[in-house]
Amino acid sequence: GGLHTIAKANGKLYFGSATDNPELSDTPYVAILDDNTMFGQITPGNSMKWDATEPSRGTFTFSGGDVIANLAKQNGQLLRGHNCVWYSQLPSWVSSGNFDAATLTSIIQTHCSTLVGHYKGQIWDVVNEPFNDDGTYRQDVFYNTLNTNYISIALQAARAADPDAKLYINDYNVEGPGAKSTALQNLVKQLKADNVPIDGVGLQGHFIVGELPGNIQQNIEAFTALGVEVAITELDIRMTLPSTPTLLAQQQKDYQTVITACKNVEGCVGVTIWDYTDKYSWVPQTFSGQGAACPWDANLAKKPAYDGIVAGL
Ligand code: XIL
């Protein structure tokens, strides 16, 4: 069976992949994406972000997001909304608007409730990447105007728009123990204490071959012990190019290690890879000289990493 079928048989909700609108004209690519035994969940890589969905204040454009939502619906795949509030891919009318606290509150409420209300019954990354690597809060327009209140404002607006949506906070470098993971745990504790709706924590999982953090499973358990579910939301494991058989073998091991950590924790509900093929990975454009991060190569052939995932599921 495919990865989603295996994940389901072993008690997980889904195995999924990110995708993006420009890729959807690639017929062989879409044939694999559409296989709901392989992928039971889809995340739009870009088309539900703020710049794509509310390019000017109060003007919402769902055309790109709807294409991916409809693809997932057609295939019976879960949809992960990504995302409501993030410092990046944020239109300048928000980041440079110099709004006072009351106005920015209302802007966040309108944005989150409109998105979550439009894509109902889904999983949402309501807040993306709120922390710096040292565990302090990122000094973005939201924090600078509203302190940490922007987080509860966004979560409450999302809950009000759809009581059935699973509401997540999503970040990177929180997959293993450390200052940033501790900060995220403290935030979850505080939100719970304040009765702010929070259902889950997304661990992005953008890793480097041979450099996984230790104790991923223990770290996942630290989150589930707080009463939230966990998902690995953006897994890829990059290497310095060119790829070699040795690097690909280490990558296979690393995929297996990450997947096993999720498998071993009941509250870790699923894993999403940040696109399934090197053909459309974000890595080469973002990390110069690096790539080959996905389980399928650029010709849509399975790499050793695929077997690592199967072994871990
Ligand atoms: C990336 C997309 O994959 C790229 O196409 C885009 O140019 C930049 O953003 N963490 C996230 C994702 O939460 O939204 C990012 O996606 C990758 C890092």
CSV table of C-alpha atoms and ligand atoms in Angstrom, one decimal:
chain,number,residue,atom,x,y,z
A,1,GLY,CA,0.0,0.0,0.0
A,2,GLY,CA,0.9,3.7,-0.2
A,3,LEU,CA,2.2,5.8,2.6
A,4,HIS,CA,-1.2,7.0,3.8
A,5,THR,CA,-2.6,3.5,3.8
A,6,ILE,CA,0.3,2.3,5.9
A,7,ALA,CA,0.0,5.3,8.3
A,8,LYS,CA,-3.7,4.7,8.8
A,9,ALA,CA,-3.2,1.0,9.4
A,10,ASN,CA,-0.8,2.0,12.2
A,11,GLY,CA,-3.2,4.3,13.9
A,12,LYS,CA,-2.2,7.7,12.4
A,13,LEU,CA,-4.7,10.1,10.8
A,14,TYR,CA,-2.8,10.7,7.6
A,15,PHE,CA,0.4,10.8,5.7
A,16,GLY,CA,0.4,14.0,3.5
A,17,SER,CA,2.2,16.3,1.2
A,18,ALA,CA,2.4,20.0,0.4
A,19,THR,CA,1.8,21.1,-3.1
A,20,ASP,CA,1.6,24.4,-5.0
A,21,ASN,CA,-0.6,25.7,-7.8
A,22,PRO,CA,2.1,26.0,-10.5
A,23,GLU,CA,2.8,22.3,-10.2
A,24,LEU,CA,-0.7,21.3,-10.9
A,25,SER,CA,-0.3,21.5,-14.7
A,26,ASP,CA,2.3,18.6,-14.5
A,27,THR,CA,0.2,15.6,-15.2
A,28,PRO,CA,2.6,12.9,-14.0
A,29,TYR,CA,3.2,14.9,-10.8
A,30,VAL,CA,-0.6,15.3,-10.2
A,31,ALA,CA,-1.2,11.6,-10.8
A,32,ILE,CA,1.0,10.7,-7.7
A,33,LEU,CA,-0.5,13.6,-5.7
A,34,ASP,CA,-4.0,12.4,-6.4
A,35,ASP,CA,-3.3,8.9,-5.2
A,36,ASN,CA,-5.1,8.9,-1.9
A,37,THR,CA,-3.5,5.7,-0.8
A,38,MET,CA,-0.2,7.6,-0.9
A,39,PHE,CA,-1.3,11.0,0.4
A,40,GLY,CA,-4.3,11.4,2.7
A,41,GLN,CA,-3.7,15.0,3.4
A,42,ILE,CA,-2.6,18.1,1.4
A,43,THR,CA,-1.1,21.5,2.4
A,44,PRO,CA,-1.0,24.4,0.0
A,45,GLY,CA,2.6,25.6,-0.1
A,46,ASN,CA,1.7,29.3,-0.8
A,47,SER,CA,-1.8,30.0,-2.0
A,48,MET,CA,-3.5,30.4,1.4
A,49,LYS,CA,-0.9,32.8,2.8
A,50,TRP,CA,-1.8,36.4,3.6
A,51,ASP,CA,-0.3,38.0,0.4
A,52,ALA,CA,-2.3,35.5,-1.7
A,53,THR,CA,-5.6,35.7,0.2
A,54,GLU,CA,-5.9,39.4,1.3
A,55,PRO,CA,-3.6,41.4,-0.9
A,56,SER,CA,-5.3,44.6,0.0
A,57,ARG,CA,-7.4,45.3,3.1
A,58,GLY,CA,-10.8,43.5,3.1
A,59,THR,CA,-10.3,42.1,-0.4
A,60,PHE,CA,-10.2,38.3,-0.3
A,61,THR,CA,-9.0,36.1,-3.1
A,62,PHE,CA,-9.5,32.4,-2.7
A,63,SER,CA,-8.9,31.4,-6.3
A,64,GLY,CA,-5.5,29.7,-5.8
A,65,GLY,CA,-6.4,28.2,-2.4
A,66,ASP,CA,-9.7,26.9,-3.8
A,67,VAL,CA,-8.0,24.9,-6.6
A,68,ILE,CA,-6.0,23.0,-4.0
A,69,ALA,CA,-8.9,22.7,-1.6
A,70,ASN,CA,-11.0,21.2,-4.4
A,71,LEU,CA,-8.3,18.8,-5.4
A,72,ALA,CA,-8.1,17.5,-1.9
A,73,LYS,CA,-11.8,17.3,-1.6
A,74,GLN,CA,-12.1,15.4,-4.9
A,75,ASN,CA,-9.5,12.9,-3.7
A,76,GLY,CA,-11.0,12.6,-0.2
A,77,GLN,CA,-7.8,14.1,1.3
A,78,LEU,CA,-7.7,16.2,4.4
A,79,LEU,CA,-6.7,19.9,3.9
A,80,ARG,CA,-4.3,21.7,6.2
A,81,GLY,CA,-4.9,25.5,6.0
A,82,HIS,CA,-1.6,27.3,5.9
A,83,ASN,CA,-1.6,29.9,7.4
A,84,CYS,CA,-3.5,32.8,9.1
A,85,VAL,CA,-0.8,34.9,10.8
A,86,TRP,CA,2.9,34.9,9.8
A,87,TYR,CA,5.5,37.6,9.5
A,88,SER,CA,6.5,36.4,6.0
A,89,GLN,CA,4.7,36.6,2.7
A,90,LEU,CA,2.7,39.3,4.5
A,91,PRO,CA,1.5,42.2,2.3
A,92,SER,CA,3.1,45.6,3.1
A,93,TRP,CA,-0.3,47.1,3.8
A,94,VAL,CA,-0.2,44.9,7.0
A,95,SER,CA,3.5,45.1,7.8
A,96,SER,CA,4.0,48.8,7.2
A,97,GLY,CA,0.5,50.0,7.9
A,98,ASN,CA,1.4,51.5,11.4
A,99,PHE,CA,-2.0,50.4,12.8
A,100,ASP,CA,-2.8,50.9,16.4
A,101,ALA,CA,-3.6,47.9,18.6
A,102,ALA,CA,-7.4,48.0,18.1
A,103,THR,CA,-7.1,48.3,14.4
A,104,LEU,CA,-4.5,45.5,14.0
A,105,THR,CA,-6.7,43.3,16.3
A,106,SER,CA,-9.6,43.8,14.0
A,107,ILE,CA,-7.5,43.1,10.9
A,108,ILE,CA,-6.2,39.8,12.4
A,109,GLN,CA,-9.8,38.9,13.4
A,110,THR,CA,-11.1,39.6,9.9
A,111,HIS,CA,-8.3,37.8,8.2
A,112,CYS,CA,-8.4,34.6,10.4
A,113,SER,CA,-12.1,34.3,10.6
A,114,THR,CA,-12.6,34.8,6.8
A,115,LEU,CA,-9.9,32.1,6.0
A,116,VAL,CA,-11.0,29.6,8.5
A,117,GLY,CA,-14.7,30.2,7.7
A,118,HIS,CA,-14.0,29.7,4.0
A,119,TYR,CA,-12.1,26.4,4.4
A,120,LYS,CA,-14.3,24.9,7.1
A,121,GLY,CA,-13.8,21.6,9.0
A,122,GLN,CA,-10.1,21.6,8.4
A,123,ILE,CA,-6.8,21.7,10.2
A,124,TRP,CA,-5.3,25.3,10.4
A,125,ASP,CA,-1.8,26.6,11.1
A,126,VAL,CA,-3.3,29.7,12.8
A,127,VAL,CA,0.0,31.1,13.9
A,128,ASN,CA,3.2,30.3,12.0
A,129,GLU,CA,6.7,30.8,13.3
A,130,PRO,CA,6.1,33.1,16.3
A,131,PHE,CA,9.6,32.5,17.9
A,132,ASN,CA,13.2,33.3,17.3
A,133,ASP,CA,15.6,30.5,17.7
A,134,ASP,CA,16.6,31.5,21.2
A,135,GLY,CA,13.0,31.2,22.3
A,136,THR,CA,12.2,34.9,22.4
A,137,TYR,CA,9.2,36.2,20.5
A,138,ARG,CA,9.9,37.3,16.9
A,139,GLN,CA,9.7,41.1,16.8
A,140,ASP,CA,7.3,41.3,13.9
A,141,VAL,CA,4.4,43.8,13.4
A,142,PHE,CA,2.0,41.6,15.3
A,143,TYR,CA,4.2,41.2,18.4
A,144,ASN,CA,5.4,44.8,18.3
A,145,THR,CA,1.9,46.1,18.2
A,146,LEU,CA,0.0,43.6,20.4
A,147,ASN,CA,2.7,41.7,22.3
A,148,THR,CA,1.7,38.0,22.6
A,149,ASN,CA,-2.0,38.9,22.6
A,150,TYR,CA,-2.0,38.6,18.8
A,151,ILE,CA,-1.7,34.8,19.3
A,152,SER,CA,-4.9,34.5,21.3
A,153,ILE,CA,-6.7,37.0,19.1
A,154,ALA,CA,-6.0,34.8,16.1
A,155,LEU,CA,-6.9,31.5,17.8
A,156,GLN,CA,-10.1,32.9,19.2
A,157,ALA,CA,-11.1,34.3,15.8
A,158,ALA,CA,-10.4,31.0,14.2
A,159,ARG,CA,-12.4,29.1,16.8
A,160,ALA,CA,-15.4,31.4,16.4
A,161,ALA,CA,-15.3,31.0,12.6
A,162,ASP,CA,-15.3,27.2,12.8
A,163,PRO,CA,-15.7,25.3,16.1
A,164,ASP,CA,-14.7,22.1,14.3
A,165,ALA,CA,-11.3,23.2,12.9
A,166,LYS,CA,-8.1,21.9,14.5
A,167,LEU,CA,-6.1,24.9,15.5
A,168,TYR,CA,-2.3,24.8,15.5
A,169,ILE,CA,0.7,26.8,16.2
A,170,ASN,CA,3.5,25.8,13.7
A,171,ASP,CA,7.2,26.4,14.0
A,172,TYR,CA,10.7,25.1,13.0
A,173,ASN,CA,13.7,24.2,15.2
A,174,VAL,CA,11.2,23.0,17.8
A,175,GLU,CA,11.5,19.3,16.8
A,176,GLY,CA,14.1,18.5,19.5
A,177,PRO,CA,14.5,19.8,23.1
A,178,GLY,CA,16.0,23.3,23.5
A,179,ALA,CA,15.1,26.9,24.2
A,180,LYS,CA,12.8,27.3,21.3
A,181,SER,CA,10.8,24.1,22.1
A,182,THR,CA,10.6,25.1,25.7
A,183,ALA,CA,9.3,28.5,24.7
A,184,LEU,CA,6.6,26.9,22.6
A,185,GLN,CA,5.7,24.6,25.5
A,186,ASN,CA,5.4,27.5,27.8
A,187,LEU,CA,3.1,29.3,25.3
A,188,VAL,CA,0.9,26.2,25.1
A,189,LYS,CA,0.7,26.1,28.9
A,190,GLN,CA,-0.2,29.7,29.1
A,191,LEU,CA,-2.9,29.5,26.3
A,192,LYS,CA,-4.4,26.4,28.1
A,193,ALA,CA,-4.4,28.3,31.4
A,194,ASP,CA,-6.1,31.2,29.8
A,195,ASN,CA,-8.7,29.0,28.1
A,196,VAL,CA,-7.6,30.1,24.7
A,197,PRO,CA,-8.4,27.4,22.0
A,198,ILE,CA,-5.3,25.5,21.0
A,199,ASP,CA,-5.5,21.9,19.6
A,200,GLY,CA,-2.1,21.2,18.3
A,201,VAL,CA,1.5,22.0,17.7
A,202,GLY,CA,3.1,21.7,14.3
A,203,LEU,CA,6.8,20.7,14.2
A,204,GLN,CA,7.9,21.8,10.7
A,205,GLY,CA,10.8,19.4,10.3
A,206,HIS,CA,13.1,21.1,7.8
A,207,PHE,CA,16.2,19.0,8.5
A,208,ILE,CA,19.7,18.5,7.2
A,209,VAL,CA,21.0,15.0,6.4
A,210,GLY,CA,23.0,13.6,9.3
A,211,GLU,CA,22.0,16.5,11.6
A,212,LEU,CA,18.8,15.5,13.2
A,213,PRO,CA,18.1,16.8,16.6
A,214,GLY,CA,18.3,14.1,19.3
A,215,ASN,CA,15.3,13.0,21.3
A,216,ILE,CA,12.6,14.0,18.8
A,217,GLN,CA,10.2,11.4,20.4
A,218,GLN,CA,10.8,12.8,23.9
A,219,ASN,CA,10.2,16.3,22.6
A,220,ILE,CA,6.9,15.2,21.0
A,221,GLU,CA,5.9,13.6,24.2
A,222,ALA,CA,6.6,16.8,26.1
A,223,PHE,CA,4.0,18.5,23.9
A,224,THR,CA,1.3,15.8,24.0
A,225,ALA,CA,1.7,15.8,27.8
A,226,LEU,CA,0.3,19.3,27.8
A,227,GLY,CA,-2.9,18.1,26.2
A,228,VAL,CA,-2.3,19.1,22.6
A,229,GLU,CA,-1.8,16.9,19.5
A,230,VAL,CA,1.4,17.1,17.5
A,231,ALA,CA,1.9,16.9,13.7
A,232,ILE,CA,5.1,16.9,11.7
A,233,THR,CA,4.0,19.5,9.2
A,234,GLU,CA,6.7,20.3,6.6
A,235,LEU,CA,9.2,17.4,6.6
A,236,ASP,CA,12.2,17.5,4.2
A,237,ILE,CA,15.8,16.5,4.8
A,238,ARG,CA,18.2,18.4,2.6
A,239,MET,CA,21.9,17.8,1.7
A,240,THR,CA,24.7,19.7,0.1
A,241,LEU,CA,24.6,18.8,-3.6
A,242,PRO,CA,25.5,16.7,-5.4
A,243,SER,CA,23.7,13.8,-3.8
A,244,THR,CA,25.8,10.6,-3.4
A,245,PRO,CA,24.8,7.0,-2.5
A,246,THR,CA,26.2,7.7,1.0
A,247,LEU,CA,24.1,10.8,1.5
A,248,LEU,CA,21.0,9.1,0.2
A,249,ALA,CA,21.5,6.2,2.6
A,250,GLN,CA,21.9,8.6,5.5
A,251,GLN,CA,18.8,10.4,4.3
A,252,GLN,CA,16.9,7.2,4.3
A,253,LYS,CA,17.9,6.6,7.9
A,254,ASP,CA,17.0,10.1,8.9
A,255,TYR,CA,13.5,9.9,7.4
A,256,GLN,CA,13.0,6.6,9.2
A,257,THR,CA,14.1,8.2,12.5
A,258,VAL,CA,11.7,11.1,12.3
A,259,ILE,CA,8.7,9.0,11.2
A,260,THR,CA,9.4,6.5,13.9
A,261,ALA,CA,9.4,9.2,16.6
A,262,CYS,CA,5.9,10.3,15.5
A,263,LYS,CA,4.8,6.7,15.2
A,264,ASN,CA,5.8,5.9,18.8
A,265,VAL,CA,3.6,8.7,20.3
A,266,GLU,CA,-0.1,8.3,20.1
A,267,GLY,CA,-0.8,12.0,20.1
A,268,CYS,CA,1.4,12.5,17.0
A,269,VAL,CA,-1.4,12.4,14.5
A,270,GLY,CA,0.4,12.6,11.1
A,271,VAL,CA,3.3,13.6,9.0
A,272,THR,CA,3.3,16.0,6.0
A,273,ILE,CA,6.3,16.2,3.6
A,274,TRP,CA,7.1,19.7,2.1
A,275,ASP,CA,6.3,18.4,-1.3
A,276,TYR,CA,7.0,14.9,-2.3
A,277,THR,CA,9.5,15.4,-5.1
A,278,ASP,CA,12.8,17.2,-5.6
A,279,LYS,CA,11.3,18.6,-8.8
A,280,TYR,CA,9.3,21.1,-6.8
A,281,SER,CA,11.1,21.4,-3.5
A,282,TRP,CA,11.6,24.9,-2.0
A,283,VAL,CA,15.1,24.0,-0.8
A,284,PRO,CA,17.4,24.8,-3.8
A,285,GLN,CA,16.0,28.4,-4.1
A,286,THR,CA,16.3,29.0,-0.3
A,287,PHE,CA,19.5,27.2,0.8
A,288,SER,CA,22.2,27.8,-1.8
A,289,GLY,CA,24.0,24.6,-2.9
A,290,GLN,CA,21.5,22.4,-1.1
A,291,GLY,CA,18.7,20.2,-2.3
A,292,ALA,CA,17.6,16.6,-2.9
A,293,ALA,CA,15.5,16.9,0.3
A,294,CYS,CA,12.4,14.9,-0.8
A,295,PRO,CA,11.6,11.2,-0.9
A,296,TRP,CA,11.0,11.3,-4.7
A,297,ASP,CA,13.7,12.5,-7.1
A,298,ALA,CA,13.2,15.2,-9.8
A,299,ASN,CA,12.1,12.5,-12.3
A,300,LEU,CA,9.3,11.4,-9.9
A,301,ALA,CA,11.2,8.2,-9.0
A,302,LYS,CA,11.2,7.0,-5.4
A,303,LYS,CA,14.5,7.5,-3.6
A,304,PRO,CA,15.9,5.3,-0.7
A,305,ALA,CA,14.2,7.9,1.6
A,306,TYR,CA,10.9,6.4,0.5
A,307,ASP,CA,11.9,3.1,2.0
A,308,GLY,CA,13.0,4.9,5.2
A,309,ILE,CA,9.5,6.3,5.5
A,310,VAL,CA,7.9,2.9,5.0
A,311,ALA,CA,10.2,1.4,7.6
A,312,GLY,CA,9.3,4.1,10.1
A,313,LEU,CA,5.5,4.2,9.6
B,1,XIL,C1,7.8,28.2,1.5
B,1,XIL,C2,7.3,27.8,0.1
B,1,XIL,O1,7.5,26.4,0.0
B,1,XIL,C3,8.1,28.6,-0.9
B,1,XIL,O2,7.5,28.3,-2.2
B,1,XIL,C4,8.0,30.1,-0.7
B,1,XIL,O3,8.8,30.8,-1.6
B,1,XIL,C5,8.5,30.4,0.7
B,1,XIL,O4,7.7,29.6,1.7
B,1,XIL,N1,8.1,27.3,6.5
B,1,XIL,C6,6.8,27.5,6.2
B,1,XIL,C7,6.4,27.5,4.8
B,1,XIL,O5,5.9,27.6,7.1
B,1,XIL,O6,5.3,28.4,4.5
B,1,XIL,C8,7.5,27.8,3.9
B,1,XIL,O7,7.1,27.6,2.5
B,1,XIL,C9,8.7,27.0,4.2
B,1,XIL,C10,9.2,27.3,5.6
